[in-house]
CSV table of C-alpha atoms in Angstrom, one decimal:
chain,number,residue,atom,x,y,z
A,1,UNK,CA,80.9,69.9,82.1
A,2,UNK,CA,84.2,68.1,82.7
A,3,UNK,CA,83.5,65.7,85.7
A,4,UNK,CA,86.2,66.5,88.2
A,5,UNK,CA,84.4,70.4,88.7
A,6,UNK,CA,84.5,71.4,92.3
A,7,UNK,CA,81.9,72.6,94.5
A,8,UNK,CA,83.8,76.1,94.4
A,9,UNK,CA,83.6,76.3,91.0
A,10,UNK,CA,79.9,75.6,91.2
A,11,UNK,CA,80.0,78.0,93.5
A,12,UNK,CA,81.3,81.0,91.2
A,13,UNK,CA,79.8,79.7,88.3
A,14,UNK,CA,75.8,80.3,90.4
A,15,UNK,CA,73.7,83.2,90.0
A,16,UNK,CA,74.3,85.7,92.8
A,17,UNK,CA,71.2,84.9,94.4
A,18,UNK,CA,72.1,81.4,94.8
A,19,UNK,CA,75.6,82.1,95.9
A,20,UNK,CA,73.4,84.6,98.4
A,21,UNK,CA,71.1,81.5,99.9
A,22,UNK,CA,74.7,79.3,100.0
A,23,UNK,CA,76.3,82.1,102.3
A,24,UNK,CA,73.5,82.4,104.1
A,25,UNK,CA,73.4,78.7,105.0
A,26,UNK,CA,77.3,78.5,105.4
A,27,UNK,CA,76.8,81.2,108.1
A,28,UNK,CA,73.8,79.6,110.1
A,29,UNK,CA,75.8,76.3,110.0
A,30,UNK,CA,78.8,77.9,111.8
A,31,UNK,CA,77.0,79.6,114.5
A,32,UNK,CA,75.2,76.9,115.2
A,33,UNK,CA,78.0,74.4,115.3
A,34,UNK,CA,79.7,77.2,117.5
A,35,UNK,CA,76.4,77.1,120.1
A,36,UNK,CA,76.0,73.5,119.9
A,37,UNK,CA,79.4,73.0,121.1
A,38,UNK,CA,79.0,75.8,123.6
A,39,UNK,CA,75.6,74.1,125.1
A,40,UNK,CA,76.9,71.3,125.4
A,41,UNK,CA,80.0,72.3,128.0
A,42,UNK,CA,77.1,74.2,129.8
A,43,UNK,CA,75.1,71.5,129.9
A,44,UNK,CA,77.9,68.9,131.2
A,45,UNK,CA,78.8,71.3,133.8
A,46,UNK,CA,75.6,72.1,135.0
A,47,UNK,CA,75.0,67.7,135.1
A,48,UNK,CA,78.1,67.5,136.8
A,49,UNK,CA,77.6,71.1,139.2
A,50,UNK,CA,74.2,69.4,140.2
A,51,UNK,CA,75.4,66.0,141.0
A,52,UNK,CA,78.0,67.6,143.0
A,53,UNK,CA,76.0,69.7,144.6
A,54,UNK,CA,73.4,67.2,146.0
A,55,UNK,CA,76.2,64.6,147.0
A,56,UNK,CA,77.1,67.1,149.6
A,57,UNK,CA,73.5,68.4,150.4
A,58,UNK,CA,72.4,64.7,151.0
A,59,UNK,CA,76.2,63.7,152.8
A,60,UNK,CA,74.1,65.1,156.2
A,61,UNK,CA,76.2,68.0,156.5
A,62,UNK,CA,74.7,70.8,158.5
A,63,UNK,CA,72.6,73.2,156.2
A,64,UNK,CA,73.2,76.5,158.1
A,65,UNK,CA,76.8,75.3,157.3
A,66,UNK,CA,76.1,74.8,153.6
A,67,UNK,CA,74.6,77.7,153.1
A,68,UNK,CA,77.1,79.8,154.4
A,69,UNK,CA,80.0,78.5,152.2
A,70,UNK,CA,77.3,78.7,149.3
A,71,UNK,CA,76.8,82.7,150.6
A,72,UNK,CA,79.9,83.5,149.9
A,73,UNK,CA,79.5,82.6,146.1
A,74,UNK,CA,76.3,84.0,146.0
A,75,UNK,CA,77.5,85.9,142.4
A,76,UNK,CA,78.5,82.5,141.4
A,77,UNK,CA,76.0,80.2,141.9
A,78,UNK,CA,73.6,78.5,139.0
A,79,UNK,CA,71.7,75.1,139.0
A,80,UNK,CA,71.3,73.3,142.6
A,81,UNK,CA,72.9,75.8,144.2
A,82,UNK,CA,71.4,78.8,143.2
A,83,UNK,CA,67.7,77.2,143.9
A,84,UNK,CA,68.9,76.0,147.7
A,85,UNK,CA,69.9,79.7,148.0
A,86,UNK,CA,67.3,80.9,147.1
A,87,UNK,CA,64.9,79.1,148.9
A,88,UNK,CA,66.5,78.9,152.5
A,89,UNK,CA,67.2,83.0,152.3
A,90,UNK,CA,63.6,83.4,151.8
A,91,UNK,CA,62.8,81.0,154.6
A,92,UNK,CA,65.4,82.5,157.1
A,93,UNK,CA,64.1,86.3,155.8
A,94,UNK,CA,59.9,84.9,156.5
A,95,UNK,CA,60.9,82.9,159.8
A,96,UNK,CA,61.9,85.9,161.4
A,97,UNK,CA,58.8,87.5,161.3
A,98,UNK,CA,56.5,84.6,160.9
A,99,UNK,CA,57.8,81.6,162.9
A,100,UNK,CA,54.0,81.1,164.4
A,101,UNK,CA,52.8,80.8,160.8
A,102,UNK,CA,54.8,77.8,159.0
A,103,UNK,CA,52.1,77.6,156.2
A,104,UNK,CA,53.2,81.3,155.4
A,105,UNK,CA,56.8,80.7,155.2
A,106,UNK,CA,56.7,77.7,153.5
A,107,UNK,CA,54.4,79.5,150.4
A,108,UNK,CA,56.8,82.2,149.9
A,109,UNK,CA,59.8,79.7,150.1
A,110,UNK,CA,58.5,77.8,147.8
A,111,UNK,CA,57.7,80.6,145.5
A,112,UNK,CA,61.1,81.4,145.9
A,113,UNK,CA,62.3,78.3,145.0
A,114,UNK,CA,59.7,77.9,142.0
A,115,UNK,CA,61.5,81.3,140.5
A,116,UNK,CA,64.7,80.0,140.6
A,117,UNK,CA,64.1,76.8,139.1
A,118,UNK,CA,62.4,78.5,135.9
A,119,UNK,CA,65.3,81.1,136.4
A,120,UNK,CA,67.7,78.1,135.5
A,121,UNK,CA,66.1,76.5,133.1
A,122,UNK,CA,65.9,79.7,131.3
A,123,UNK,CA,69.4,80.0,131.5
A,124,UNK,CA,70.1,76.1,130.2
A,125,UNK,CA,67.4,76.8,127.2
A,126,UNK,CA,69.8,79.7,126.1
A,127,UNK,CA,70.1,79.5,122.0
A,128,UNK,CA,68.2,76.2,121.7
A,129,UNK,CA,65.1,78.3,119.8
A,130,UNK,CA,67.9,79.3,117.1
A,131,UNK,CA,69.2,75.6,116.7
A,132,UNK,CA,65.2,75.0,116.2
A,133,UNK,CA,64.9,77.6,114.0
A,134,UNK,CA,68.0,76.8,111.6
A,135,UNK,CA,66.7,73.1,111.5
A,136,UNK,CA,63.3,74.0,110.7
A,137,UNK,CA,64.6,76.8,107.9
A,138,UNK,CA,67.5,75.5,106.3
A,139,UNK,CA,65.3,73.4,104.1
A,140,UNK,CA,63.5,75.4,102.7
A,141,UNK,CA,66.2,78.2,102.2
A,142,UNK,CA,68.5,75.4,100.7
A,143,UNK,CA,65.4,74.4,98.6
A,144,UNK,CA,63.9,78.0,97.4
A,145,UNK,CA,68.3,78.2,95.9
A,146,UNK,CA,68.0,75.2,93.9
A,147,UNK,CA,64.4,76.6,92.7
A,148,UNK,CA,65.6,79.7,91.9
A,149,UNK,CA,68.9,78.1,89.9
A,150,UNK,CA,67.3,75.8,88.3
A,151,UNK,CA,64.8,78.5,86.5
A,152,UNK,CA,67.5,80.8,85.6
A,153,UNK,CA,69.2,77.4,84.1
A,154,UNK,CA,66.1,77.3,82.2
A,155,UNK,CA,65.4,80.6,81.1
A,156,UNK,CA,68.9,80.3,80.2
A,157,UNK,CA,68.3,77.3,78.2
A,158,UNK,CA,65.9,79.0,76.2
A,159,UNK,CA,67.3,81.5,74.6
A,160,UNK,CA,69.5,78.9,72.6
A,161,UNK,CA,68.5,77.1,69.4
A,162,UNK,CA,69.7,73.8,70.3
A,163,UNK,CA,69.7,72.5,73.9
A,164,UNK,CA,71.8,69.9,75.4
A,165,UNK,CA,72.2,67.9,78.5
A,166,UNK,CA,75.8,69.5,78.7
A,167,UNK,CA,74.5,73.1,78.6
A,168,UNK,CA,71.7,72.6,81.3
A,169,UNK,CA,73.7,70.3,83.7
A,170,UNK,CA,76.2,72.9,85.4
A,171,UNK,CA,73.3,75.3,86.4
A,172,UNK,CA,71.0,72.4,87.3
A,173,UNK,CA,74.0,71.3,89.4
A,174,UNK,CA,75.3,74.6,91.0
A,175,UNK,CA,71.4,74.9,92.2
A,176,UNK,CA,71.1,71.4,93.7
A,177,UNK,CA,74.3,72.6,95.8
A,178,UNK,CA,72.1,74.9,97.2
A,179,UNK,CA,69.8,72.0,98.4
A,180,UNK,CA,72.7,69.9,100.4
A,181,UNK,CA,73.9,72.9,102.2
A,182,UNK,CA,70.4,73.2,103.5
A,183,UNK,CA,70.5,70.0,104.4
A,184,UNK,CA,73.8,70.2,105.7
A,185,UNK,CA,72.8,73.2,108.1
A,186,UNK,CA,69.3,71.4,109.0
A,187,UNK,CA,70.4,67.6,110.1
A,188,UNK,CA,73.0,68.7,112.8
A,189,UNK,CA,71.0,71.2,113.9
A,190,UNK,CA,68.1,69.0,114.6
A,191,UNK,CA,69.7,66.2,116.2
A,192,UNK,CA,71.7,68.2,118.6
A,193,UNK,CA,68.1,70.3,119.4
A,194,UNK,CA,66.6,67.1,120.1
A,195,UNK,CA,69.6,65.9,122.2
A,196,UNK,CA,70.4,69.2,124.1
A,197,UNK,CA,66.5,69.5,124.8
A,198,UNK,CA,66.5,66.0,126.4
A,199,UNK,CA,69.4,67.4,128.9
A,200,UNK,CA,67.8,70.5,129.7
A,201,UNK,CA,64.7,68.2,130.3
A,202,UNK,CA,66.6,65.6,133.0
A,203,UNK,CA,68.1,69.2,134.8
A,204,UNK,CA,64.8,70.2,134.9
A,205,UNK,CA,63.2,67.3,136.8
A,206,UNK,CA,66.7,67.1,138.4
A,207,UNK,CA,65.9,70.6,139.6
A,208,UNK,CA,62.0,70.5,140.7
A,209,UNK,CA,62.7,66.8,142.5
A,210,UNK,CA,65.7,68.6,144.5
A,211,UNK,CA,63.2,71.7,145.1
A,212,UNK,CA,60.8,69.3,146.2
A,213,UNK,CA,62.9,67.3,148.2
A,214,UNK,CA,64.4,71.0,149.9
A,215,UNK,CA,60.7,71.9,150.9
A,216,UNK,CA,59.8,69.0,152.7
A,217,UNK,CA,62.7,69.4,154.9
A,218,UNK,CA,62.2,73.4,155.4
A,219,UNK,CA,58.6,72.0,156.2
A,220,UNK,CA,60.0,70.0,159.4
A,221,UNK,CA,61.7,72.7,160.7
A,222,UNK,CA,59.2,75.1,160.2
A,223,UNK,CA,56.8,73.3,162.0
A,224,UNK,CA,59.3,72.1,165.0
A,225,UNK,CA,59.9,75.4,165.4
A,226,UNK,CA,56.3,76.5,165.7
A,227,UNK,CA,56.4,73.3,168.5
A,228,UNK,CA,58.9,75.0,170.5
């Protein structure tokens, strides 16, 4: 084997299986580079959405006037947004009807508001299971290649009279090839599960606190307007 042999031509030179288990891992790689990078824009602009968001709820502007200019986006909403819509149309709708039963209202806006937040995290979880997967899987793809190559190197190897180093060593190599890609498909895949999950984690408690936080001050005027 002359030493400056390139990964293609360990490539051409594999069995077709191998070259099968290389494609295969070349093609989970890409896709999930392509989500990885598409989470995380989603997840920055949901961080930054939220933040936004809450800066204005918590400025002490008017929430019958927040709501409003949120109504009008109503197809566009996600994160903060979409769980303060939901939750004060389901207390407007229940007030109407209920106003002399605050415990009522405030159990189906917080229902409300319970729906969305899952709602949302649902939506931020979107193709993290696959980046699981292909970091779970890729090593043992990568590795059941450089099994399979390195019997057929063997098999190979013995239907000759005289073995060498030099006669074993390209298919031994073209199978470990098989191995790395794994490898190469697994690591990135991991770390950005792990560091995508941890972001979709923060939104989450981001979400509930703000849910929380929304109740209570429903709550109030629930119950001043029981008083009245």
């Amino acid at each position: 084997m002359s030493a400056d042999i390139s990964f293609l031509d360990l490539f051409l030179q594999a069995s077709l299986l191998v070259k099968l288990v290389m494609l295969i891992l070349l093609g989970m790689s890409v896709v999930s580079w392509a989500m990885i990078i598409k989470r995380s824009k989603v997840l920055s602009q949901a961080t930054k959405d939220s933040n936004a968001f809450e800066d204005r709820f918590w400025s002490g502007a008017d929430l019958s006037q927040i709501y409003q200019d949120v109504k009008k986006r109503k197809d566009e909403l996600a994160g903060a947004e979409e769980i303060f819509y939901s939750g004060f149309t389901e207390f407007l709708r229940l007030r109407k009807s209920n106003s002399d039963s605050p415990a009522f209202i405030m159990e189906g806006t917080g229902r409300s508001m319970r729906v969305a937040v899952a709602r949302e995290v649902d939506e931020l979880e979107t193709n993290l299971p696959f980046l699981a997967t292909v970091g779970s899987i890729s090593p043992y793809i990568g590795l059941f290649g450089t099994v399979w190559g390195i019997m057929h190197a063997f098999i190979a190897l013995g239907e000759v009279k005289q073995a060498t180093l030099a006669m074993v060593a390209p298919g031994i190599a073209e199978a470990l090839i098989a191995t790395a890609m794994g490898l190469f498909a697994a690591i990135p895949a991991v770390m950005a599960y792990n560091r995508l999950s941890n972001k979709v984690s923060k939104l989450e408690h981001n979400y509930a606190t703000f849910s929380e936080e929304f109740h209570s001050i429903l709550h109030r005027q629930a119950m001043a307007g029981r008083e009245q």
